[in-house]
Coordinates of C-alpha atoms (C1' of nucleotides) in Angstrom, one line a residue:
Chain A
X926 CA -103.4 -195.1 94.7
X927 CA -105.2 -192.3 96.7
X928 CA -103.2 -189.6 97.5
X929 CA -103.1 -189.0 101.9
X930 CA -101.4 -186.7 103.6
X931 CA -101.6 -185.4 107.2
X932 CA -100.7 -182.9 109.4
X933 CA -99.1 -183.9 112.6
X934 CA -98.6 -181.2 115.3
X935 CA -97.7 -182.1 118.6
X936 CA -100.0 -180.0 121.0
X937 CA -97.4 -178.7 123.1
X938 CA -97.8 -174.8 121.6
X939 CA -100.6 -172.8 119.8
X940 CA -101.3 -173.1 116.1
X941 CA -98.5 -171.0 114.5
X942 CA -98.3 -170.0 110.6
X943 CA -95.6 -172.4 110.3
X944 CA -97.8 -175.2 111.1
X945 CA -100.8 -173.5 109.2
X946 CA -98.4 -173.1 106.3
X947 CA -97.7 -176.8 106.4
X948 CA -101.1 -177.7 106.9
X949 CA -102.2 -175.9 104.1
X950 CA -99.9 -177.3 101.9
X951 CA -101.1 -180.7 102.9
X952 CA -104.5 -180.1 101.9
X953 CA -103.9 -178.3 99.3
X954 CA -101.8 -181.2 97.8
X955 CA -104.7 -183.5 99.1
X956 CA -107.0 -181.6 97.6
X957 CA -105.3 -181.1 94.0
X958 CA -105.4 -185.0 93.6
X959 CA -108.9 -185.5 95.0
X960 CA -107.4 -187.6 98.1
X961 CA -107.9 -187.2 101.6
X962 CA -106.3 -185.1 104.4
X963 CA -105.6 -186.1 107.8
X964 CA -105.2 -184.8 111.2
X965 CA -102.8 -186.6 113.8
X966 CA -102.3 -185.2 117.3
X967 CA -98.8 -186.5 118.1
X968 CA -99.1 -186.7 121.9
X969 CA -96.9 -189.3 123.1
X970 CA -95.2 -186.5 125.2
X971 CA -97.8 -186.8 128.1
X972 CA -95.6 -184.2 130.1
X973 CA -96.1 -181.3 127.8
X974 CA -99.2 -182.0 125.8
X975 CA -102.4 -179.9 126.7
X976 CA -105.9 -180.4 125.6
X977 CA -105.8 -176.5 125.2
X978 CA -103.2 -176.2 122.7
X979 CA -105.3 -179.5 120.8
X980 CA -108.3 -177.1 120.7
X981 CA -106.3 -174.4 119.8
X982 CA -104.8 -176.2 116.3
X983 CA -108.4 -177.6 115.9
X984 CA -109.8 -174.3 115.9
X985 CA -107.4 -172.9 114.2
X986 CA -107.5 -175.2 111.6
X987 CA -111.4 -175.3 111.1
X988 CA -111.1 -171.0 111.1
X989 CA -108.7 -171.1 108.1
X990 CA -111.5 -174.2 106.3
X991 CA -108.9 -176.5 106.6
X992 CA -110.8 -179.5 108.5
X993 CA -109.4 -182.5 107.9
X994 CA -110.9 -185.1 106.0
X995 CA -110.2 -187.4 109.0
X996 CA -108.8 -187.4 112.1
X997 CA -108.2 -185.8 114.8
X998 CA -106.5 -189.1 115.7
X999 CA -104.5 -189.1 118.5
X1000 CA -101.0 -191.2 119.9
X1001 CA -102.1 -191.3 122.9
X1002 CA -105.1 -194.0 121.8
X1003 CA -102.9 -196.3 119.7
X1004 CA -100.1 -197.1 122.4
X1005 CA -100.7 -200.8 122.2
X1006 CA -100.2 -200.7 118.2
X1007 CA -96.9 -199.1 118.7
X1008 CA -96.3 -202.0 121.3
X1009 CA -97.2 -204.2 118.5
X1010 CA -94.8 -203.1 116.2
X1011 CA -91.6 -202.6 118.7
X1012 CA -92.7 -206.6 119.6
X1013 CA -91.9 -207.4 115.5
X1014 CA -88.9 -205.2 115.0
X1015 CA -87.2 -207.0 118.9
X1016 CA -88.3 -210.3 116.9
X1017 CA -86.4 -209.4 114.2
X1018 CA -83.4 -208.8 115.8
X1019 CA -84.2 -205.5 114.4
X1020 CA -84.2 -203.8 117.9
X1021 CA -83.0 -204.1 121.3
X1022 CA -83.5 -203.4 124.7
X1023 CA -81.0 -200.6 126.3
X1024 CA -80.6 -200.0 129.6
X1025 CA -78.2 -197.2 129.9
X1026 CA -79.1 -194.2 132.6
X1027 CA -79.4 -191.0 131.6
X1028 CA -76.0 -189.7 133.4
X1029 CA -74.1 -192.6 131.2
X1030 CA -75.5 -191.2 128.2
X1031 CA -74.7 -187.7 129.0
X1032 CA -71.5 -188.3 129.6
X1033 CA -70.9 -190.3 126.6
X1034 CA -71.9 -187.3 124.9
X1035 CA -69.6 -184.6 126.7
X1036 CA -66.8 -187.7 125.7
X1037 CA -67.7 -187.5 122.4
X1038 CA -68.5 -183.5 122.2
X1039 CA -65.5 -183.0 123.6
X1040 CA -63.3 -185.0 121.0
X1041 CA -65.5 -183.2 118.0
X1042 CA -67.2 -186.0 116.8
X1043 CA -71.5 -186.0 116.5
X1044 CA -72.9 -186.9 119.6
X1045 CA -74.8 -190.3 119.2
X1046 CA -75.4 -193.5 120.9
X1047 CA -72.5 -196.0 120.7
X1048 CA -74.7 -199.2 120.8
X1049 CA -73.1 -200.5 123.8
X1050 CA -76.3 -202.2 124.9
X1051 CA -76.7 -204.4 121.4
X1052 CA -74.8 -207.3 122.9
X1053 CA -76.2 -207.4 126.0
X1054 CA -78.3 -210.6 127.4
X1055 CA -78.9 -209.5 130.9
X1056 CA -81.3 -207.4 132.4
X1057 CA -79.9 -204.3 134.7
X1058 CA -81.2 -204.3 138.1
X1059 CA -83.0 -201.4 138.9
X1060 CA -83.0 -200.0 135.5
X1061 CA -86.3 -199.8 133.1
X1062 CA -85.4 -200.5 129.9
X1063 CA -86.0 -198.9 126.4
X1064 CA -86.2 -200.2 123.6
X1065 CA -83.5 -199.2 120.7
X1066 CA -84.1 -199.4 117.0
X1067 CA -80.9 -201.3 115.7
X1068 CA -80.0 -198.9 112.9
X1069 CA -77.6 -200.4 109.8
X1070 CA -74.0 -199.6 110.4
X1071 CA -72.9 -199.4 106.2
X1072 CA -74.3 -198.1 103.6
X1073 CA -76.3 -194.9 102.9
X1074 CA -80.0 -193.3 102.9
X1075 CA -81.2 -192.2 99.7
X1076 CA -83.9 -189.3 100.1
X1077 CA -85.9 -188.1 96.7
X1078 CA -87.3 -185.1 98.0
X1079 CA -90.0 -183.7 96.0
X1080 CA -88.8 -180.4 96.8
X1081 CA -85.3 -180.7 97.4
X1082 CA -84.2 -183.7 95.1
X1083 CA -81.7 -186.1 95.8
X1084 CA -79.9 -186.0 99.8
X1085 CA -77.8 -188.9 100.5
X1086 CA -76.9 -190.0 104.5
X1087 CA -74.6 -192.2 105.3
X1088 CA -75.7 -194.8 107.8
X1089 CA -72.3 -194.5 109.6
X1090 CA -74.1 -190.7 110.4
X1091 CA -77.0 -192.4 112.2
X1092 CA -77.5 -194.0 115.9
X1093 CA -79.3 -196.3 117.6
X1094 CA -82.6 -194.0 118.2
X1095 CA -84.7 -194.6 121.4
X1096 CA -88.1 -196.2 119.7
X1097 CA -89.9 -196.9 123.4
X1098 CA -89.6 -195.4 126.3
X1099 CA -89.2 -197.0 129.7
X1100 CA -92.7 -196.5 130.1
X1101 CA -94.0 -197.7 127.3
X1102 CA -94.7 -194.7 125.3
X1103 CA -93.6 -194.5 121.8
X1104 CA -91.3 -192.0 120.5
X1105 CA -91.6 -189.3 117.6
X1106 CA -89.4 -191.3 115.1
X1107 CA -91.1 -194.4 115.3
X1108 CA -94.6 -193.6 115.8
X1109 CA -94.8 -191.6 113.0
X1110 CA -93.2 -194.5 110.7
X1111 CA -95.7 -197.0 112.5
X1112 CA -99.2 -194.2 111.8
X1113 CA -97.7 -193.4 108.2
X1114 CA -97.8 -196.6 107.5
X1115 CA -100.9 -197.5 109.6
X1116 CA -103.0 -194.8 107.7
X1117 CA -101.9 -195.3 104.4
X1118 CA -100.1 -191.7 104.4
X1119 CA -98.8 -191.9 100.8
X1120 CA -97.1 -188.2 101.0
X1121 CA -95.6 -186.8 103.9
X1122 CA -94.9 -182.9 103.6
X1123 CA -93.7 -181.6 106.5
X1124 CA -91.4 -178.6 108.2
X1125 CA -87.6 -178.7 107.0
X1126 CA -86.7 -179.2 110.3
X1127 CA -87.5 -182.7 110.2
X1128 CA -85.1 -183.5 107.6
X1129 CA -82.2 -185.0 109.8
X1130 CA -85.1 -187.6 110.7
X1131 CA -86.3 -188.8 107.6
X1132 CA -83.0 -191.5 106.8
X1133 CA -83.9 -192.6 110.2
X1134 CA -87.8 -193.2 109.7
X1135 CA -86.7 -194.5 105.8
X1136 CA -84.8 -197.2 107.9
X1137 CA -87.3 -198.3 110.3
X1138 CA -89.9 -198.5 107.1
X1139 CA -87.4 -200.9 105.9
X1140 CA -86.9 -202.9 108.8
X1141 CA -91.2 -203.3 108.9
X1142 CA -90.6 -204.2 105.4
X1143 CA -93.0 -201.6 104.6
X1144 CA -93.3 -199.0 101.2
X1145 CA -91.8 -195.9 102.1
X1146 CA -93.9 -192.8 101.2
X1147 CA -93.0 -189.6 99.2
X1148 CA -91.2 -187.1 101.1
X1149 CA -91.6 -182.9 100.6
X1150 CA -89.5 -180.6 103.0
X1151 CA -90.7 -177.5 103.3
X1152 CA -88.5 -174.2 104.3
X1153 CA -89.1 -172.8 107.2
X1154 CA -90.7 -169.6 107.9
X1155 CA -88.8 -167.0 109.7
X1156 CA -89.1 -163.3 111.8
X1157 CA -88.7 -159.8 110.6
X1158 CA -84.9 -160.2 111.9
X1159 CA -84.1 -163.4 110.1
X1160 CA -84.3 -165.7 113.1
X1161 CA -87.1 -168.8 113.7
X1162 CA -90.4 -167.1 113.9
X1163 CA -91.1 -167.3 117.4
X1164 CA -93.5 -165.3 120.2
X1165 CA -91.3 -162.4 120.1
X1166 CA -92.5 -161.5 116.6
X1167 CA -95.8 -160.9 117.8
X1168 CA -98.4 -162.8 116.3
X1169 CA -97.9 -166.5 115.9
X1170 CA -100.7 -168.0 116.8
X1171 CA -103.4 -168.5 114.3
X1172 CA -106.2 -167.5 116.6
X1173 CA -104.2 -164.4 117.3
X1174 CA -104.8 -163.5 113.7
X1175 CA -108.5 -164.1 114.3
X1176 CA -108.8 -161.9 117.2
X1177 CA -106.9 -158.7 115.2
X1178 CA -108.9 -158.9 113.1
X1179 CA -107.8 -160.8 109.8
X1180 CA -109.9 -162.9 107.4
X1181 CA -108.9 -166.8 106.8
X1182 CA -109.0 -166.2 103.3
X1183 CA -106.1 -163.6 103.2
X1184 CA -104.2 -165.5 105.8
X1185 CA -104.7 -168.6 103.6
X1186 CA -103.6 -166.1 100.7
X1187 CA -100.7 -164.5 102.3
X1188 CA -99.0 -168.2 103.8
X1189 CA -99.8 -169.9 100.3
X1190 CA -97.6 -167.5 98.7
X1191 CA -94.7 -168.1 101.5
X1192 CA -92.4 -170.3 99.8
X1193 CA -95.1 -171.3 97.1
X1194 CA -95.7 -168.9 93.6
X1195 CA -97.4 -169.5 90.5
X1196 CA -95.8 -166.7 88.1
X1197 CA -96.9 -163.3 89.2
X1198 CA -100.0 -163.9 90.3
X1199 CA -100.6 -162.6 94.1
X1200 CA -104.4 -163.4 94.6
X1201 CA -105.5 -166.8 94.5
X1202 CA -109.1 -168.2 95.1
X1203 CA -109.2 -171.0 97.2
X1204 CA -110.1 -172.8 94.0
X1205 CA -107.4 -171.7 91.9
X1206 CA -104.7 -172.4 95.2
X1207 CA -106.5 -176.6 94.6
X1208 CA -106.3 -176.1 91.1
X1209 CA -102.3 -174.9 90.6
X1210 CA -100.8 -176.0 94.0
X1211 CA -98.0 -178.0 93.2
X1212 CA -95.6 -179.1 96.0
X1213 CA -92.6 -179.7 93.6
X1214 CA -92.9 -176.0 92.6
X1215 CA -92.2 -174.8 96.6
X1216 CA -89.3 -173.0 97.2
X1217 CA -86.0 -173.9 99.0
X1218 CA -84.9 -171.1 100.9
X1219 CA -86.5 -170.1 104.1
X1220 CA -88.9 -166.7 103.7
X1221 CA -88.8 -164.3 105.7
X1222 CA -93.0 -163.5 107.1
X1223 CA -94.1 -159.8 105.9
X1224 CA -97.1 -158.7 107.5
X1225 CA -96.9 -155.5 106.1
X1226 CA -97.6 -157.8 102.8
X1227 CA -100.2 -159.3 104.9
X1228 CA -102.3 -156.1 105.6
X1229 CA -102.1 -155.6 102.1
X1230 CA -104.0 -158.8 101.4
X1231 CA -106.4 -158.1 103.9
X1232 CA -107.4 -154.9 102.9
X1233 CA -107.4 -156.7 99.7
X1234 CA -110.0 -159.2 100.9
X1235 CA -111.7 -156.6 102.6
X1236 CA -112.7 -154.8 100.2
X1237 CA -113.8 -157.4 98.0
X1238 CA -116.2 -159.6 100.5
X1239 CA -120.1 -158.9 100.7
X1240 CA -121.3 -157.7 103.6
X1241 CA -122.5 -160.1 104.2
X1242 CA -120.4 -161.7 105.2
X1243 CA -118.1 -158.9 106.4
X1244 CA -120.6 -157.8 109.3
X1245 CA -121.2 -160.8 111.3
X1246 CA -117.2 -160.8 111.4
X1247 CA -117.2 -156.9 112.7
X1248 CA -119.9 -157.5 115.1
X1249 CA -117.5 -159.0 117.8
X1250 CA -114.7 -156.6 117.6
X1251 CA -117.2 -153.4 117.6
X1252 CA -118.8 -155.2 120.9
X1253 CA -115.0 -155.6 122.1
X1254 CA -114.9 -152.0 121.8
X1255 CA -118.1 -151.9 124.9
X1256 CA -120.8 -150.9 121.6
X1257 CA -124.3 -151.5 122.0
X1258 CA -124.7 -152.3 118.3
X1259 CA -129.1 -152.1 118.3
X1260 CA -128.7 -148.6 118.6
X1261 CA -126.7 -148.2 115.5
X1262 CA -127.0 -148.3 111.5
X1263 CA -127.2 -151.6 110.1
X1264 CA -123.6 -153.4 110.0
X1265 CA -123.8 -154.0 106.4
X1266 CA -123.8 -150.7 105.5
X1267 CA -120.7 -149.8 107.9
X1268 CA -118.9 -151.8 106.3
X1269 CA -119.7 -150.7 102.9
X1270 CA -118.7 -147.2 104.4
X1271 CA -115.6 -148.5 105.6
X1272 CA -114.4 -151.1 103.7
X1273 CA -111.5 -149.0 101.8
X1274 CA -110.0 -147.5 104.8
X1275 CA -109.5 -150.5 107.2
X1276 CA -106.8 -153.5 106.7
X1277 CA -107.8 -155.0 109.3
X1278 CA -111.6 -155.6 111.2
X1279 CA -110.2 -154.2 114.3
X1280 CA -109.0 -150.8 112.6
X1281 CA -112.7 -151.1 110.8
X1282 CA -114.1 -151.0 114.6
X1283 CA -112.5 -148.5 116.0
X1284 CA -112.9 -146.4 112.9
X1285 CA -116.5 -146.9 113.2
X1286 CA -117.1 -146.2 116.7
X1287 CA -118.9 -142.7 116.1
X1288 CA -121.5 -144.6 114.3
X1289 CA -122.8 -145.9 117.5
X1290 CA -122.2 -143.6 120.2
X1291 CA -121.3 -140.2 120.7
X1292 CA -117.3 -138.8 121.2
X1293 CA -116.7 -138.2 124.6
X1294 CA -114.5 -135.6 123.6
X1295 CA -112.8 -133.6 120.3
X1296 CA -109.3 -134.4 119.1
X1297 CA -107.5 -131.5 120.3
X1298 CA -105.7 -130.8 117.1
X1299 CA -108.8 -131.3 114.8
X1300 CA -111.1 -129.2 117.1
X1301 CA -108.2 -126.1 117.1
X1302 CA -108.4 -125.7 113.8
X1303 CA -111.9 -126.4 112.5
X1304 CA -114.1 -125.8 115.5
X1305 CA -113.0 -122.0 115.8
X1306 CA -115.3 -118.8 116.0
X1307 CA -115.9 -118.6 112.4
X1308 CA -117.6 -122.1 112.4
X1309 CA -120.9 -121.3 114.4
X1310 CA -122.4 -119.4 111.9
X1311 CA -121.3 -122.1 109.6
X1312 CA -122.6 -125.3 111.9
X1313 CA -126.2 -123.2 112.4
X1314 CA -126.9 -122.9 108.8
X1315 CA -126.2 -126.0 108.4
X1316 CA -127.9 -127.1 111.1
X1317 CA -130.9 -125.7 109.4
X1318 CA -130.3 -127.1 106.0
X1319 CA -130.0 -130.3 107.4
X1320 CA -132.7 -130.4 109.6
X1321 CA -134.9 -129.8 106.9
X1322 CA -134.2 -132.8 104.5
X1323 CA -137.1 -134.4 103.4
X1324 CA -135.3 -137.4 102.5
X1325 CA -132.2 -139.0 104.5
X1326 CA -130.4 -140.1 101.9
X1327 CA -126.4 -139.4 100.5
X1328 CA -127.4 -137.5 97.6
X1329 CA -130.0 -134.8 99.8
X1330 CA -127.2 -134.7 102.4
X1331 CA -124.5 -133.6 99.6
X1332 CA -126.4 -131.6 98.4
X1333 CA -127.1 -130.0 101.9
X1334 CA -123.6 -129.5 102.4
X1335 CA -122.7 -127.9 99.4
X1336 CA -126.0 -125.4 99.1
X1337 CA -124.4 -123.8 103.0
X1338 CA -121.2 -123.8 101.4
X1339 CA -122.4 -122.1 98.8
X1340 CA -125.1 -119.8 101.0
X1341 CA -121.9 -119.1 103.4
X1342 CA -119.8 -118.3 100.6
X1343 CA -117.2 -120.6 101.7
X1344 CA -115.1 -123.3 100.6
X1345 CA -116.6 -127.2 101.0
X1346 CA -113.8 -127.8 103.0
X1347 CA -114.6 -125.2 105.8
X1348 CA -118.2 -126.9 105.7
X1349 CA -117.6 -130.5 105.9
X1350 CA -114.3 -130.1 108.8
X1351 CA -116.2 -128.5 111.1
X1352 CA -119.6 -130.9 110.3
X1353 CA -116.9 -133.8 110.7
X1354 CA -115.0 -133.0 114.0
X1355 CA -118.8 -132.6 115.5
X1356 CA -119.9 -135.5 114.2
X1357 CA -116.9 -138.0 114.7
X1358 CA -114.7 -135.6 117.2
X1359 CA -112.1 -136.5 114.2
X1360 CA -110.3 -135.0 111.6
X1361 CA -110.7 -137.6 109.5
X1362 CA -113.9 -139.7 108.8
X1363 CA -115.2 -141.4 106.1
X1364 CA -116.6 -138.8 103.5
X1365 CA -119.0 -136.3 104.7
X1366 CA -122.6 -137.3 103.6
X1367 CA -121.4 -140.8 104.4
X1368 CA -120.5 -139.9 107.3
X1369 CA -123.5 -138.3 107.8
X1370 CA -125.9 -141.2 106.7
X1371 CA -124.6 -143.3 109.7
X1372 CA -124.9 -141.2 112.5
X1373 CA -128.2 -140.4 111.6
X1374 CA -130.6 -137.3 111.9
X1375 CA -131.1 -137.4 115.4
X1376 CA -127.5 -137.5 116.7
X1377 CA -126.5 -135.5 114.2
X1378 CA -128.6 -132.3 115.0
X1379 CA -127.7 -133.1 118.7
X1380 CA -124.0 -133.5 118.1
X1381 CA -123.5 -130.0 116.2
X1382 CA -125.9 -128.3 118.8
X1383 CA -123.0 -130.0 121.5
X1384 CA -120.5 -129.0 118.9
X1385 CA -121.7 -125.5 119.2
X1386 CA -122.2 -125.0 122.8
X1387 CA -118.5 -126.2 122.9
X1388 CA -117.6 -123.4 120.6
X1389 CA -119.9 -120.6 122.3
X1390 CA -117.6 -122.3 125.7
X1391 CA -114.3 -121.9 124.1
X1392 CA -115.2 -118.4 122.3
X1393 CA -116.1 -116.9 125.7
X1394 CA -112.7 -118.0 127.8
Chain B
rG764 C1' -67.6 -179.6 116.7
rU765 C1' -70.1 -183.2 113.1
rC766 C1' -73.9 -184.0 109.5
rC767 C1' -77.8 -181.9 106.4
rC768 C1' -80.1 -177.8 103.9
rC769 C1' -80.2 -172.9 101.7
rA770 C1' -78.5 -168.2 98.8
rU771 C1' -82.2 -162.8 92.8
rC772 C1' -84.4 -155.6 95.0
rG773 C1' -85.5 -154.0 102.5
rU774 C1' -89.5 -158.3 102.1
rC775 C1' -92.4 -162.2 99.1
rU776 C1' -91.0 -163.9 94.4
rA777 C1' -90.6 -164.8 88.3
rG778 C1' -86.5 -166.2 85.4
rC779 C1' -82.5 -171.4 86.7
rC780 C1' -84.0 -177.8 85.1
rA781 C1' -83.8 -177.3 78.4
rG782 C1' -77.2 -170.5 79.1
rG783 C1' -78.5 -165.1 74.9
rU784 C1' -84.6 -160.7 78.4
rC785 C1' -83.0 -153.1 79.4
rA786 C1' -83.3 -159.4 85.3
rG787 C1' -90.1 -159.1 85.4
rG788 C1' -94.2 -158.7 89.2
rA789 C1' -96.1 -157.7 94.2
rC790 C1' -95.5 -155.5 99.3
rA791 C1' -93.0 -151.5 101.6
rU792 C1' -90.9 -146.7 100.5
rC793 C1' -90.6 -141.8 97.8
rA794 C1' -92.9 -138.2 94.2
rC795 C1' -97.0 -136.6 91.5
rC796 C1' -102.4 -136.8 90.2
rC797 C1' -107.4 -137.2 92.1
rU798 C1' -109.7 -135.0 96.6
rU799 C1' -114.5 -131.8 101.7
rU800 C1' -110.7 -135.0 105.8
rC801 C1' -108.5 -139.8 106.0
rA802 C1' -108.3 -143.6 103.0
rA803 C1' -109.0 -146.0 98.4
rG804 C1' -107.5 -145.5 93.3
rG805 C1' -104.1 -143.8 89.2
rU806 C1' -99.1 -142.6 87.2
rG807 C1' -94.0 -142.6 87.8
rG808 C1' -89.1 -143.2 90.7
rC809 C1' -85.5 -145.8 93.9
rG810 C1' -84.1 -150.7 94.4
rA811 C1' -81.2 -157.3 93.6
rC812 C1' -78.4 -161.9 90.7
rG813 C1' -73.2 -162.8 98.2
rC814 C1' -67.7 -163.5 96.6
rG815 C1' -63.9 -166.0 93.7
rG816 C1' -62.6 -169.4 90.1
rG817 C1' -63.8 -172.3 86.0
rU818 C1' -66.9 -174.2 81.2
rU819 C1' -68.7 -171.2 77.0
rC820 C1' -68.7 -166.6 71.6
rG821 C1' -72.0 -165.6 75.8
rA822 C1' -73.4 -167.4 82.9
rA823 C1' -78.6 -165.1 87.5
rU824 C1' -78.9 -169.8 84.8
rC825 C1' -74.0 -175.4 84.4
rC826 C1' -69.4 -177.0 87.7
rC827 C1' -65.9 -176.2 91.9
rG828 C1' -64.4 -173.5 96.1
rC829 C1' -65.3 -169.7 99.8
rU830 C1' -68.4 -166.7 102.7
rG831 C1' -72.9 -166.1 105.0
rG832 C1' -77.5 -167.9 107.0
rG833 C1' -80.6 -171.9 108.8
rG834 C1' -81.6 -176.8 110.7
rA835 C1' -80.4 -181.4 113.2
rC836 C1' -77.4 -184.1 116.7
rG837 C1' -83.0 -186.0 123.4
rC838 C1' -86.5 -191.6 126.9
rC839 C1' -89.1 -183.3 122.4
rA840 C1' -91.8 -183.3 118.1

RNA sequence: GUCCCCAUCGUCUAGCCAGGUCAGGACAUCACCCUUUCAAGGUGGCGACGCGGGUUCGAAUCCCGCUGGGGACGCCA
């Protein structure tokens, strides 16, 4: 049988890592048995679905090359296949209509609260023959009273419920619509969903769905719960922690290889290995080998992997991915050195594309102004004779090239008799209006003769400025 | 409250199923090296089996209890 798995958000929020994490590990199980992943918009909740947040997963998705196979399908189009279904199971005696109002429930629940027992529907409604006045009905999945739920988890092993634990879950709403539990037993069964790996969360639900599969008289399919990914402080991730949303990660500037990287490893190992390929993730992902316990997410872990991935992508591809957050930052990039070799300038001292912008900023336009601290100690008095003969030696290079612009440096180092250090500060802070830069004649190579001589003649006249006060 | 799940360094984890290792790796952190700045890189340090009972010659590993954490209990998913 072909494997087929699916991801099934609801689009009522953005595309977190939780979902992405889940996701992954759907495709990736997909994937390691050469089967087929699907996507599923579960939208029967027509008040807080959004075709934003449906955009938002699909882009999210297709950003981290995890497009699904098939799919997006959506609830929303298949309400007259639930309708089906909900006809069969009322045949069967296997459901009933209820037509108890919300304020009857709710205080059946503060009854029940109240006396410590589990909240849950008392099936008052199974026996009834006559309609309610007034009163839509819903429909009621007539859940068995003895007996227990057996569960083989693939990553949890064995978890017995007892149906005595269960109620009489709401299957159809008054108007129609479907609910969660049973239209995701009616589409798993519908697409042929032969593994279902989902969030932890949903674990209370599964003895539920396992009885409704029953009821259709339909095979039941594998079940994988996966932990759940928390904050910093040990609570549900959540928009407090900053980012959550997949896109977010996008837009500060990470690359969906190390997110992929970084989540795979959440919950999931393989030894010590910390770097997987996206072909050794198909090749070794195994969902019986995820974890149990919740993790805890680590960007500081995460920066490490993209710096990681940084460093080792062409660039290739690395520029077109800079491009938007250097323009972000209000640069004219025609005017500047070629991308590619930005990024081979910068590629060990960013983790992230938007620290790689805003590092590179003096490669396209001149520093309004110095850093205070850098310009107190290495633009002082003693530097203009420095910056002028180097000025000279520089202006003189035949060729524009690293090597002829080391060498530059260290001949007025020698020439001034000083150390390189009180060459290549001053040079730096007049260049970049920073103390730090990437090193000198590399430095140098980007910002180009032109701006170069004109920068230290600025750098000087500053100097002459501040000498005179 | 009831039901379900979980428990190794600060964090992600290996080891657990088939008991015997100085409990291993990675991130972070600290120190040193390299160095024209900042990084990157290299070397080293600190750092964990939640607690209590069993079983056993021997327990991180198997069993029980406790504690702690999480989830679920909707006409949300």
């Amino acid at each position: 049988m072909t494997v087929r798995t699916r991801f099934a958000p609801s689009p009522t929020g953005y595309l977190h890592v939780g979902g992405a994490r889940t996701a992954l590990f759907c495709w990736l199980h997909a994937r390691h048995h050469g089967g087929q992943f699907i996507l599923r918009i579960e939208d029967t909740d027509r008040e807080r679905s959004t075709p934003e947040f449906e955009a938002d997963i699909i882009e999210g998705l297709t950003w981290l090359g995890l497009a699904p196979d098939e799919g997006p399908i959506r609830q929303s189009d298949r309400l007259e296949l639930y309708a089906r279904y909900v006809a069969r199971l009322m045949e069967a005696g296997r459901a009933y209509h209820c037509y108890c109002t919300r304020e009857e429930l709710d205080a059946m629940r503060d009854a029940q609260r109240a006396a410590g027992e589990k909240p849950r529907y008392d099936g008052r409604c199974r026996h009834r023959t006559e309609p309610r006045p007034g009163v839509e009905p819903v429909v009621r999945f007539r859940n068995p009273d003895d007996g227990e739920v057996v569960v083989d988890d693939l990553i949890r092993g064995r978890m017995v419920f007892a149906n005595a634990e269960l109620d009489d879950l709401v299957i159809m709403r008054a108007d129609g619509a479907p609910t969660y539990n049973f239209s995701v037993v009616v589409d798993d069964l519908e697409m042929a969903i032969t593994h279902v790996i989902r969030g932890d969360d949903h674990i209370n639900n599964t003895p539920r769905q396992m009885n409704i599969f029953a009821a259709l008289e339909a095979p039941v399919p594998a079940f994988a719960h996966v932990p759940m990914i928390l904050g910093p402080d040990g609570q549900k991730l959540s928009k407090r922690h900053g980012a959550v949303s997949v896109t977010q990660f996008r837009e500060e500037g990470f690359l969906p290889d190390a997110l992929v990287n970084y989540i795979a490893r959440l919950g999931w190992s393989h030894g010590d290995q910390e770097v997987f390929s996206r072909d050794e993730l198909v090749a070794l992902f195994d969902v019986a080998d995820v974890n149990r316990a919740a993790s805890v997410f680590d960007n500081d872990k995460l920066l490490w992997l993209n710096q990681h991935y940084i460093q080792r992508a062409s660039a290739a591809e690395l520029a077109p991915a800079l491009a938007p957050h250097l323009r972000r930052l209000g640069l004219d990039l025609d005017g500047g050195p070629a991308l590619g070799d930005v990024v081979e300038v910068q590629r060990d001292r960013a983790k992230t594309l938007v620290e790689m912008a805003d590092k590179s900023v003096f490669a396209f336009r001149q520093p309004t102004a110095f850093d205070e601290k850098a310009a107190g100690k290495h633009l002082r008095g003693d530097a203009a004779p420095v910056l002028r003969a180097l000025r000279e030696a520089i202006a003189g290079i035949e060729s524009w090239t690293g090597d002829a612009l080391h060498e530059a440096v260290e001949a007025t180092a020698g020439a001034c008799d000083v150390k390189l250090g009180k060459v290549a500060q001053p040079l730096r802070v007049a260049l970049t209006g920073e103390g730090a830069s990437p090193a000198i004649e590399k430095t140098l190579l980007l910002v180009g003769r032109e701006q170069t001589l004109r920068r230290i003649d600025h750098a000087l006249d500053w100097i002459a400025a501040e000498v005179g006060r």
